[in-house]
């Protein structure tokens, strides 16, 4: 057929031919690039995705800042774990209540200054725990599987450290001779190696920072191993750096808080990761010490994770990371192995929390403030009433804890295109308009039960959960409850 | 699980790309046949609408997939309504500027 027959001219025909060749080349190149990406894809490391850093999908570089987003506004002091850590204080309170008589120091002075906390501590012992025990007999069976699962997840973990830093932290060989540190090829390479190994050990996120002594407890929280736990804890010189590791809790049970989720699964994994990392650093001849959940810490973890660039603190007091939201259970290893540190990030959480307040609306115990920040030991932060929070934990029939503020936080969404795009939009938008729009959508699209419904029946609720439990935690589907 | 592998494999996006190209060619042929000019701004309007409609469908699917039926329903209604109203507006814009005199020239080029 001639050009005139076909109605096309030679220029056009040539163009189509060239376009055809170009398309073939582009298509071929595209397939080649796709093949290369598929070959390198961390998702192909089936079962080992985290160890390949697959979850580090958020490009932190754009959001790095010089100083952390919490504000230092005055002279700072270190927290006294004996009274300011609710678990430590409640433990002492229960012990001293049972033994009768007057409260001993430092509890005595603390209660004189904070009579409202004495009320709440008493309320737990005298009313909440007895009511929970009564309800447990009637309604507790429903949570049998979730409790069994939680116990199993927490069953594996290293023994807590039982000696002070100067004894425990320094590496020795089997005969007790100190191990000489190896010569390293620079802080940048060491940081790279440590991060890779932390992921190899199972960590989902890793960050490194110089340790700010303000975050170390003034008195040891971890009583075991300290000759006199009522002596102030000097921050050891070899706690120069803090490496923050951690993993998320299983997502589906986490959304079914407060009854079906558990901190145990992530706690257990974070403990194991930190202990492996401690062993690795010691094998290189450097001192290292773990600070691990549930309560085996000598320091406060969230601000250290902020310093290490993992995220920011939310209104609910929990760390918010761009990848996992608040669903992250960290552990820390302190060491002096020289490493390049990470920079803190600002992904817009401070601004978002100003309008959002979802956690405060969801919290059954009213522990999260609706108001602005207050000064705590020289820093500005949202006040959390930990005594009220623990009282709700103690009333709960499912697994220990509550974590509703974690489940309901808009940042705590699975890492799919939808939610990660929302995080990127709020992080990049300086106007605050997207914060308001997304908060409105969040409240409308993801409603949950009324806060009072989360309580046990004898306290006026109906044992509600934020979302339905996954099928494998529904006791009634597997066990004949009679 | 297996279904997701197809979406992650790149093959899905390759097919989506082909479908987009066919859609664009179809729209172009439709407009030419009716002698309606398609300047760049109209393609932008069309592209924005396609992206928004695609987002709406994907939002509903993702919400259902992650076990959030309320988000799927409310999001589907809200974004769907915007997509329908926006689609009607976009269509009026796309068919504007019709010039019947051009029809003969453009059909055979
Ligand atoms: S854990 Fe529960 S009770 Fe405590 S602050 Fe969060 S939502 Fe409130
Ligand atoms: S629920 Fe909202 S206010 Fe609370 S921590 Fe999350 S983003 Fe901030």
XYZ file of C-alpha atoms and ligand atoms in Angstrom:
607
model
C 0.000 0.000 0.000
C 1.384 3.420 -0.958
C 1.642 6.341 1.450
C -1.148 8.097 -0.354
C -3.310 4.971 -0.206
C -2.942 4.691 3.527
C -3.495 8.385 4.096
C -0.250 8.823 6.062
C 2.797 10.782 4.998
C 6.400 9.537 5.231
C 7.228 11.846 8.172
C 4.422 10.463 10.218
C 5.253 6.899 9.361
C 8.881 7.472 10.326
C 7.768 9.014 13.552
C 5.580 6.053 14.395
C 8.423 3.705 13.626
C 10.865 5.637 15.787
C 8.262 5.860 18.526
C 7.810 2.088 18.277
C 11.527 1.474 18.661
C 11.752 4.008 21.497
C 8.773 2.390 23.254
C 10.390 -1.014 22.925
C 13.645 0.352 24.356
C 11.858 2.186 27.177
C 9.688 -0.849 27.910
C 12.746 -3.104 27.941
C 14.670 -0.708 30.175
C 11.657 -0.454 32.476
C 11.447 -4.215 32.743
C 15.162 -4.375 33.448
C 14.832 -1.802 36.227
C 11.802 -3.565 37.606
C 13.757 -6.840 37.618
C 16.674 -5.201 39.412
C 14.356 -3.641 42.025
C 12.543 -6.951 42.485
C 15.854 -8.734 42.973
C 16.854 -6.220 45.641
C 13.427 -5.870 47.241
C 13.691 -6.375 51.012
C 10.222 -7.927 50.853
C 11.827 -10.893 49.059
C 13.701 -11.741 52.262
C 10.655 -13.636 53.382
C 10.389 -13.700 57.157
C 13.435 -11.444 57.479
C 12.003 -8.209 56.088
C 12.613 -6.220 59.234
C 16.192 -7.337 59.426
C 16.700 -5.821 55.994
C 15.276 -2.488 57.106
C 12.166 -2.883 54.998
C 10.118 -0.877 57.432
C 12.383 2.135 57.238
C 10.282 3.408 54.400
C 10.093 6.941 55.730
C 12.812 9.234 54.480
C 13.842 10.962 57.710
C 16.457 13.222 56.129
C 13.902 15.838 55.034
C 12.568 16.146 58.565
C 15.786 16.257 60.577
C 16.137 19.166 62.993
C 19.010 20.425 65.133
C 17.255 20.243 68.484
C 14.558 17.841 69.667
C 10.989 19.131 69.490
C 10.375 19.035 73.240
C 11.093 22.387 74.829
C 13.586 22.963 77.609
C 12.373 25.963 79.576
C 14.304 26.025 82.819
C 16.711 24.247 85.104
C 16.251 20.527 84.721
C 16.373 17.669 87.193
C 16.343 13.899 86.940
C 13.211 11.913 87.780
C 13.002 10.095 91.100
C 11.790 6.691 89.980
C 10.839 5.668 93.519
C 7.859 8.023 93.503
C 7.567 9.356 89.953
C 7.503 5.969 88.284
C 3.999 4.765 88.949
C 4.925 1.069 89.019
C 7.691 1.615 91.528
C 5.509 3.851 93.704
C 2.475 1.569 93.560
C 4.692 -1.391 94.489
C 6.062 0.429 97.539
C 2.565 1.631 98.440
C 1.134 -1.902 98.386
C 4.060 -3.285 100.409
C 3.804 -0.538 103.014
C 0.007 -0.748 103.115
C 0.191 -4.462 103.913
C 2.771 -3.965 106.618
C 0.569 -1.267 108.255
C 1.818 1.808 110.089
C 3.082 5.054 108.569
C 4.452 5.388 105.077
C 8.244 5.498 104.887
C 10.336 7.996 102.950
C 10.336 8.971 100.143
C 6.675 7.901 99.869
C 5.680 9.857 102.962
C 6.902 13.223 101.685
C 5.543 12.493 98.212
C 2.030 11.839 99.524
C 2.192 14.963 101.663
C 2.845 16.949 98.501
C 0.448 14.943 96.326
C -2.526 13.828 98.456
C -4.546 13.231 95.249
C -2.129 10.436 94.328
C -2.547 8.818 97.737
C -6.313 8.820 97.127
C -5.870 7.191 93.746
C -3.396 4.610 95.063
C -5.830 3.746 97.839
C -8.753 3.600 95.428
C -6.922 0.964 93.429
C -6.214 -1.242 96.444
C -9.514 -0.791 98.231
C -12.090 -0.610 95.464
C -10.839 -1.260 91.960
C -8.898 -4.484 92.476
C -11.632 -6.146 94.583
C -14.278 -5.199 91.981
C -12.128 -6.530 89.171
C -11.671 -9.806 91.011
C -15.418 -10.126 91.452
C -16.063 -9.416 87.765
C -13.304 -11.761 86.716
C -15.242 -14.718 88.069
C -18.269 -13.728 86.029
C -16.872 -12.320 82.779
C -13.183 -13.276 82.730
C -13.496 -16.510 80.694
C -13.948 -14.554 77.485
C -10.358 -13.373 77.689
C -8.805 -16.739 78.404
C -7.158 -17.120 74.990
C -5.845 -13.579 74.881
C -4.320 -14.032 78.342
C -2.793 -17.356 77.371
C -1.371 -15.769 74.218
C -0.019 -12.804 76.166
C 1.644 -15.069 78.748
C 3.200 -17.133 75.972
C 4.531 -14.035 74.211
C 6.104 -12.825 77.429
C 7.516 -16.207 78.367
C 10.848 -15.746 76.615
C 13.296 -13.110 77.716
C 16.689 -12.699 79.288
C 17.122 -12.574 83.053
C 17.089 -9.040 84.367
C 20.494 -7.549 85.091
C 21.406 -8.117 88.715
C 24.584 -6.118 89.173
C 25.433 -2.403 89.042
C 26.911 -0.771 85.912
C 30.563 -0.929 86.998
C 30.260 -4.712 87.340
C 27.737 -5.729 84.728
C 28.577 -3.503 81.801
C 32.234 -4.301 81.160
C 33.090 -7.274 78.946
C 35.146 -10.105 80.367
C 36.196 -13.433 78.990
C 35.322 -16.754 80.619
C 38.178 -16.438 83.084
C 36.985 -12.992 84.118
C 39.776 -11.104 82.367
C 38.674 -7.775 80.831
C 38.381 -7.906 77.028
C 40.384 -5.289 75.120
C 38.278 -3.147 72.731
C 38.914 -3.784 69.030
C 40.187 -0.933 66.864
C 37.265 0.388 64.845
C 37.382 2.139 61.477
C 35.443 5.232 62.501
C 32.118 6.238 64.107
C 30.176 6.273 60.844
C 31.093 2.696 59.954
C 30.406 1.570 63.519
C 26.955 3.178 63.522
C 26.204 1.453 60.225
C 27.331 -1.880 61.602
C 25.410 -1.488 64.862
C 22.208 -0.553 63.023
C 22.516 -3.453 60.621
C 23.125 -5.858 63.492
C 20.219 -4.456 65.521
C 17.951 -5.176 62.567
C 19.552 -8.570 62.144
C 18.638 -9.198 65.768
C 15.029 -8.358 64.947
C 14.628 -4.620 65.507
C 12.163 -2.749 63.331
C 13.650 0.697 63.959
C 17.056 1.737 65.304
C 18.358 5.130 66.360
C 21.521 6.327 68.077
C 22.015 9.378 70.280
C 24.355 10.751 72.892
C 22.696 10.088 76.227
C 21.255 13.189 77.899
C 21.775 12.568 81.651
C 18.418 14.280 82.351
C 16.733 11.073 81.224
C 18.523 8.838 83.730
C 16.610 8.148 86.930
C 17.977 9.966 89.977
C 17.566 6.753 91.987
C 17.651 3.274 90.516
C 14.307 1.968 89.361
C 15.837 -1.425 88.986
C 16.441 -2.279 92.623
C 18.132 -5.577 91.990
C 21.865 -5.292 91.684
C 22.220 -1.964 93.422
C 23.615 -2.291 96.891
C 21.574 0.586 98.176
C 18.761 1.575 95.850
C 18.100 4.640 97.985
C 21.510 6.067 97.119
C 21.414 8.513 94.193
C 22.418 6.913 90.904
C 25.480 8.564 89.370
C 25.315 8.497 85.582
C 28.280 6.276 84.632
C 30.766 7.832 82.230
C 30.562 4.868 79.890
C 26.852 5.543 79.267
C 27.885 7.973 76.579
C 25.581 6.756 73.834
C 22.125 5.245 73.796
C 21.044 2.892 71.034
C 17.273 2.641 70.796
C 15.794 -0.532 69.321
C 12.282 -1.956 69.330
C 9.372 -3.595 67.600
C 5.633 -3.010 67.244
C 2.954 -4.990 69.041
C 0.944 -7.384 66.858
C -1.380 -5.089 64.942
C -4.752 -6.856 65.033
C -4.824 -7.562 68.792
C -3.445 -4.064 69.384
C -6.544 -2.583 67.747
C -8.671 -4.738 70.059
C -7.297 -3.000 73.165
C -7.716 -2.783 76.073
C -8.675 -6.447 76.443
C -7.000 -8.383 73.665
C -3.781 -6.532 72.958
C -0.651 -7.156 74.956
C 2.600 -5.328 75.450
C 4.254 -8.673 76.114
C 4.850 -9.628 72.498
C 6.825 -6.517 71.604
C 8.391 -6.285 75.065
C 9.728 -9.783 74.769
C 11.184 -9.191 71.303
C 12.693 -5.840 72.299
C 14.315 -7.449 75.348
C 15.877 -10.134 73.208
C 17.124 -7.640 70.599
C 18.694 -5.372 73.229
C 20.344 -8.317 74.974
C 21.818 -9.573 71.711
C 23.088 -6.095 70.947
C 24.660 -5.834 74.399
C 26.409 -9.171 73.809
C 27.639 -8.055 70.380
C 29.073 -4.769 71.668
C 30.729 -6.569 74.544
C 32.249 -9.052 72.093
C 33.884 -6.045 70.435
C 35.385 -5.221 73.831
C 33.194 -2.222 74.724
C 30.922 -1.807 77.756
C 27.171 -2.120 77.205
C 24.042 -2.353 79.318
C 20.438 -3.024 78.417
C 17.463 -1.025 79.689
C 14.517 -3.185 78.833
C 10.772 -3.526 79.311
C 8.648 -4.299 81.388
C 10.396 -2.428 84.188
C 14.097 -3.113 83.960
C 15.242 0.401 83.138
C 17.673 2.859 84.641
C 16.376 5.607 82.382
C 13.261 6.988 80.670
C 13.065 5.711 77.122
C 10.685 8.007 75.133
C 12.823 11.170 75.289
C 15.912 9.142 74.368
C 14.076 7.743 71.344
C 13.184 11.323 70.376
C 16.850 12.369 70.671
C 17.763 9.366 68.503
C 15.510 10.605 65.687
C 12.913 7.861 65.914
C 9.930 10.152 66.410
C 8.231 12.710 68.615
C 6.218 12.530 71.823
C 2.447 12.725 71.480
C -0.169 14.200 73.787
C -0.576 10.715 75.254
C 3.053 10.710 76.365
C 4.009 7.881 74.023
C 6.586 8.084 71.253
C 5.092 8.544 67.764
C 7.224 7.246 64.917
C 6.414 7.946 61.254
C 6.440 4.222 60.405
C 4.527 2.672 63.309
C 2.813 5.608 64.988
C 2.665 4.883 68.704
C 2.804 1.126 68.168
C 6.456 0.823 69.105
C 7.945 -0.796 72.202
C 11.499 0.374 72.600
C 14.496 -0.797 74.601
C 17.839 0.934 75.035
C 21.464 -0.149 75.158
C 23.900 2.290 76.743
C 27.535 2.071 75.694
C 30.638 4.094 74.870
C 31.482 2.446 71.560
C 32.155 5.505 69.357
C 29.291 5.931 66.871
C 27.883 8.608 64.590
C 24.620 9.755 66.137
C 21.266 10.411 64.461
C 19.472 13.760 64.454
C 16.026 14.319 65.933
C 13.116 14.734 63.539
C 10.068 16.960 63.287
C 7.220 15.304 61.386
C 4.624 17.762 62.663
C 3.383 15.795 65.688
C 3.522 18.853 67.970
C 1.113 20.776 65.760
C -1.073 17.768 65.048
C -1.574 16.994 68.743
C -2.689 20.572 69.443
C -5.916 20.017 67.483
C -6.354 16.257 67.493
C -6.927 15.251 71.152
C -8.413 11.919 70.061
C -6.397 10.046 72.702
C -7.744 12.359 75.405
C -11.305 11.795 74.185
C -10.864 8.021 74.042
C -9.044 7.562 77.369
C -11.512 5.919 79.785
C -9.741 7.225 82.897
C -9.319 10.834 81.821
C -5.554 10.541 82.280
C -4.635 12.513 79.168
C -4.999 16.263 79.321
C -7.184 18.266 76.952
C -5.215 21.336 77.968
C -1.836 22.632 76.866
C 1.569 21.557 78.086
C 2.957 22.044 81.585
C 6.479 22.192 82.966
C 7.875 18.879 84.153
C 11.432 18.942 85.542
C 12.416 21.874 83.311
C 10.767 20.592 80.122
C 7.377 21.365 78.623
C 5.182 18.343 78.015
C 1.588 17.194 78.206
C 0.664 16.060 81.694
C -0.365 12.422 82.065
C -2.062 11.265 85.232
C -0.267 7.942 85.566
C -2.130 6.988 88.765
C -5.521 7.258 87.032
C -4.113 5.393 84.050
C -2.831 2.520 86.193
C -6.148 2.378 88.017
C -7.860 1.680 84.726
C -5.259 -0.983 83.962
C -6.005 -2.614 87.290
C -9.714 -2.684 86.556
C -9.315 -4.290 83.168
C -10.319 -7.931 82.682
C -8.326 -8.679 79.539
C -4.568 -8.475 79.369
C -2.598 -6.269 81.716
C -2.617 -2.656 80.554
C -4.870 -0.600 78.325
C -3.046 0.978 75.339
C -6.283 2.478 73.969
C -4.507 5.773 73.402
C -2.025 3.880 71.237
C -4.762 2.138 69.213
C -6.841 5.255 68.580
C -3.987 7.615 67.687
C -4.275 8.524 63.985
C -0.551 7.887 63.559
C -0.994 4.273 64.699
C -2.151 2.890 61.407
C -0.720 0.075 59.377
C 2.042 0.916 56.920
C -0.081 1.023 53.781
C -0.208 3.705 51.079
C -3.236 5.422 52.607
C -1.963 6.073 56.107
C 1.647 6.647 55.191
C 0.555 9.244 52.623
C -1.407 10.994 55.387
C 1.722 11.069 57.579
C 3.742 12.525 54.710
C 1.097 15.164 54.008
C 0.907 16.374 57.622
C 4.684 16.301 57.926
C 5.162 18.428 54.818
C 2.274 20.878 55.289
C 3.366 23.981 57.229
C -0.134 25.557 57.213
C -1.804 23.146 59.637
C -4.802 22.837 57.311
C -4.139 19.168 56.607
C -3.895 18.506 60.372
C -7.403 19.819 60.875
C -8.832 18.094 57.817
C -7.267 14.740 58.676
C -8.318 14.988 62.326
C -11.915 15.636 61.218
C -11.825 12.668 58.850
C -10.216 10.473 61.500
C -12.943 11.252 64.035
C -15.680 10.624 61.512
C -14.213 7.545 59.801
C -12.746 5.644 62.751
C -15.189 5.929 65.642
C -14.936 3.656 68.670
C -17.034 2.833 71.741
C -17.766 5.512 74.336
C -14.951 5.778 76.918
C -17.151 4.524 79.780
C -17.993 1.328 77.847
C -14.419 0.122 78.245
C -14.930 -0.369 81.984
C -15.915 -3.656 83.598
C -19.634 -4.089 84.361
C -19.287 -3.434 88.086
C -17.720 -0.076 87.249
C -20.497 0.799 84.788
C -19.075 -0.464 81.495
C -19.425 -3.514 79.270
C -15.826 -4.670 78.684
C -15.751 -3.005 75.260
C -12.737 -3.162 72.953
C -11.712 -0.506 70.419
C -12.041 -3.035 67.586
C -13.169 -6.653 67.412
C -10.464 -9.178 68.329
C -8.854 -11.272 65.586
C -10.458 -14.690 65.104
C -7.633 -16.527 66.851
C -8.223 -14.697 70.141
C -11.959 -15.382 70.415
C -12.045 -17.837 73.288
C -15.705 -18.669 72.746
C -14.959 -20.001 69.234
C -12.391 -22.539 70.456
C -13.094 -23.412 74.045
C -16.291 -24.738 75.527
C -16.989 -22.235 78.274
C -19.829 -24.349 79.669
C -1.797 -12.841 50.539
C -1.207 -14.171 47.047
C -3.434 -11.449 45.585
C -1.239 -8.794 47.206
C 1.839 -10.253 45.532
C 0.336 -9.404 42.154
C -0.153 -5.790 43.222
C 3.389 -5.569 44.554
C 4.938 -7.252 41.557
C 4.818 -4.297 39.176
C 2.785 -6.305 36.682
C -0.388 -4.800 38.086
C 0.922 -1.278 37.563
C 2.056 -2.186 34.064
C -1.495 -3.250 33.220
C -2.897 -0.150 34.942
C -0.573 1.944 32.785
C -1.807 0.272 29.605
C -5.397 0.839 30.686
C -4.652 4.513 31.302
C -3.102 4.906 27.872
C -6.087 3.219 26.240
C -8.387 5.482 28.259
C -6.516 8.561 27.083
C -6.554 7.377 23.451
C -10.258 6.671 23.757
C -10.991 10.110 25.147
C -8.881 11.703 22.437
C -10.694 9.797 19.691
C -14.061 10.664 21.243
C -13.237 14.365 21.366
C -11.835 14.417 17.845
C -14.851 12.710 16.465
C -16.993 15.470 17.910
C -14.648 18.256 16.955
C -13.940 19.234 20.545
C -10.496 20.707 21.095
C -8.415 19.231 23.938
C -5.945 21.876 25.111
C -3.481 21.027 27.900
C -5.687 22.369 30.714
C -8.429 19.895 29.807
C -5.977 17.026 30.106
C -5.001 18.347 33.524
C -8.673 18.450 34.593
C -9.152 14.939 33.278
C -5.991 13.696 35.044
C -6.987 15.224 38.373
C -10.429 13.657 38.175
C -9.032 10.240 37.260
C -6.609 10.432 40.194
C -9.356 11.445 42.615
C -11.767 8.783 41.409
C -8.965 6.217 41.637
C -8.165 7.404 45.167
C -11.820 6.990 46.161
C -11.960 3.412 44.914
C -8.626 2.547 46.504
C -9.689 4.183 49.784
C -12.820 2.057 49.986
C -10.890 -1.093 49.101
C -8.094 -0.426 51.577
C -10.510 0.431 54.387
C -12.489 -2.744 53.807
C -9.266 -4.716 53.579
C -7.997 -3.439 56.900
C -11.301 -4.113 58.641
C -12.639 -0.548 58.863
C -16.127 -0.781 57.274
C -17.234 2.550 58.773
C -14.299 4.322 57.140
C -15.095 2.522 53.870
C -18.765 3.562 53.954
C -18.320 7.123 55.116
C -15.216 7.697 52.989
C -16.892 6.090 49.995
C -19.936 8.351 50.389
C -17.948 11.525 50.959
C -15.257 11.025 48.335
C -17.715 9.321 45.968
C -20.036 12.319 46.124
C -17.152 14.677 45.461
C -16.044 12.461 42.575
C -19.537 12.407 41.027
C -20.111 16.147 41.372
C -16.534 16.889 40.328
C -16.924 14.448 37.439
C -20.047 16.217 36.187
C -18.247 19.565 36.366
C -15.147 18.148 34.724
C -17.208 16.654 31.919
C -18.871 19.996 31.190
C -15.435 21.571 31.060
C -14.080 18.860 28.789
C -16.868 19.146 26.232
C -16.756 22.931 26.185
C -15.462 24.793 23.120
C -17.024 22.417 20.618
C -16.439 23.501 17.037
C -18.467 21.418 14.527
C -16.530 22.929 11.650
C -13.363 21.196 12.805
C -14.878 17.760 12.679
C -13.997 16.941 9.085
C -10.400 18.055 9.466
C -9.603 16.198 12.627
C -11.186 12.836 11.926
C -8.667 11.832 9.307
C -5.480 13.245 10.772
S -3.284 3.570 78.572
Fe -5.537 3.773 78.614
S -5.978 4.671 80.599
Fe -3.804 4.994 80.205
S -3.663 6.986 79.229
Fe -3.818 5.494 77.568
S -6.011 5.376 77.142
Fe -5.805 6.347 79.126
S -4.316 10.775 69.358
Fe -3.970 12.774 68.433
S -3.503 14.119 70.159
Fe -3.248 12.024 70.846
S -1.088 11.589 70.538
Fe -2.160 10.839 68.733
S -2.037 12.587 67.324
Fe -1.559 13.394 69.329
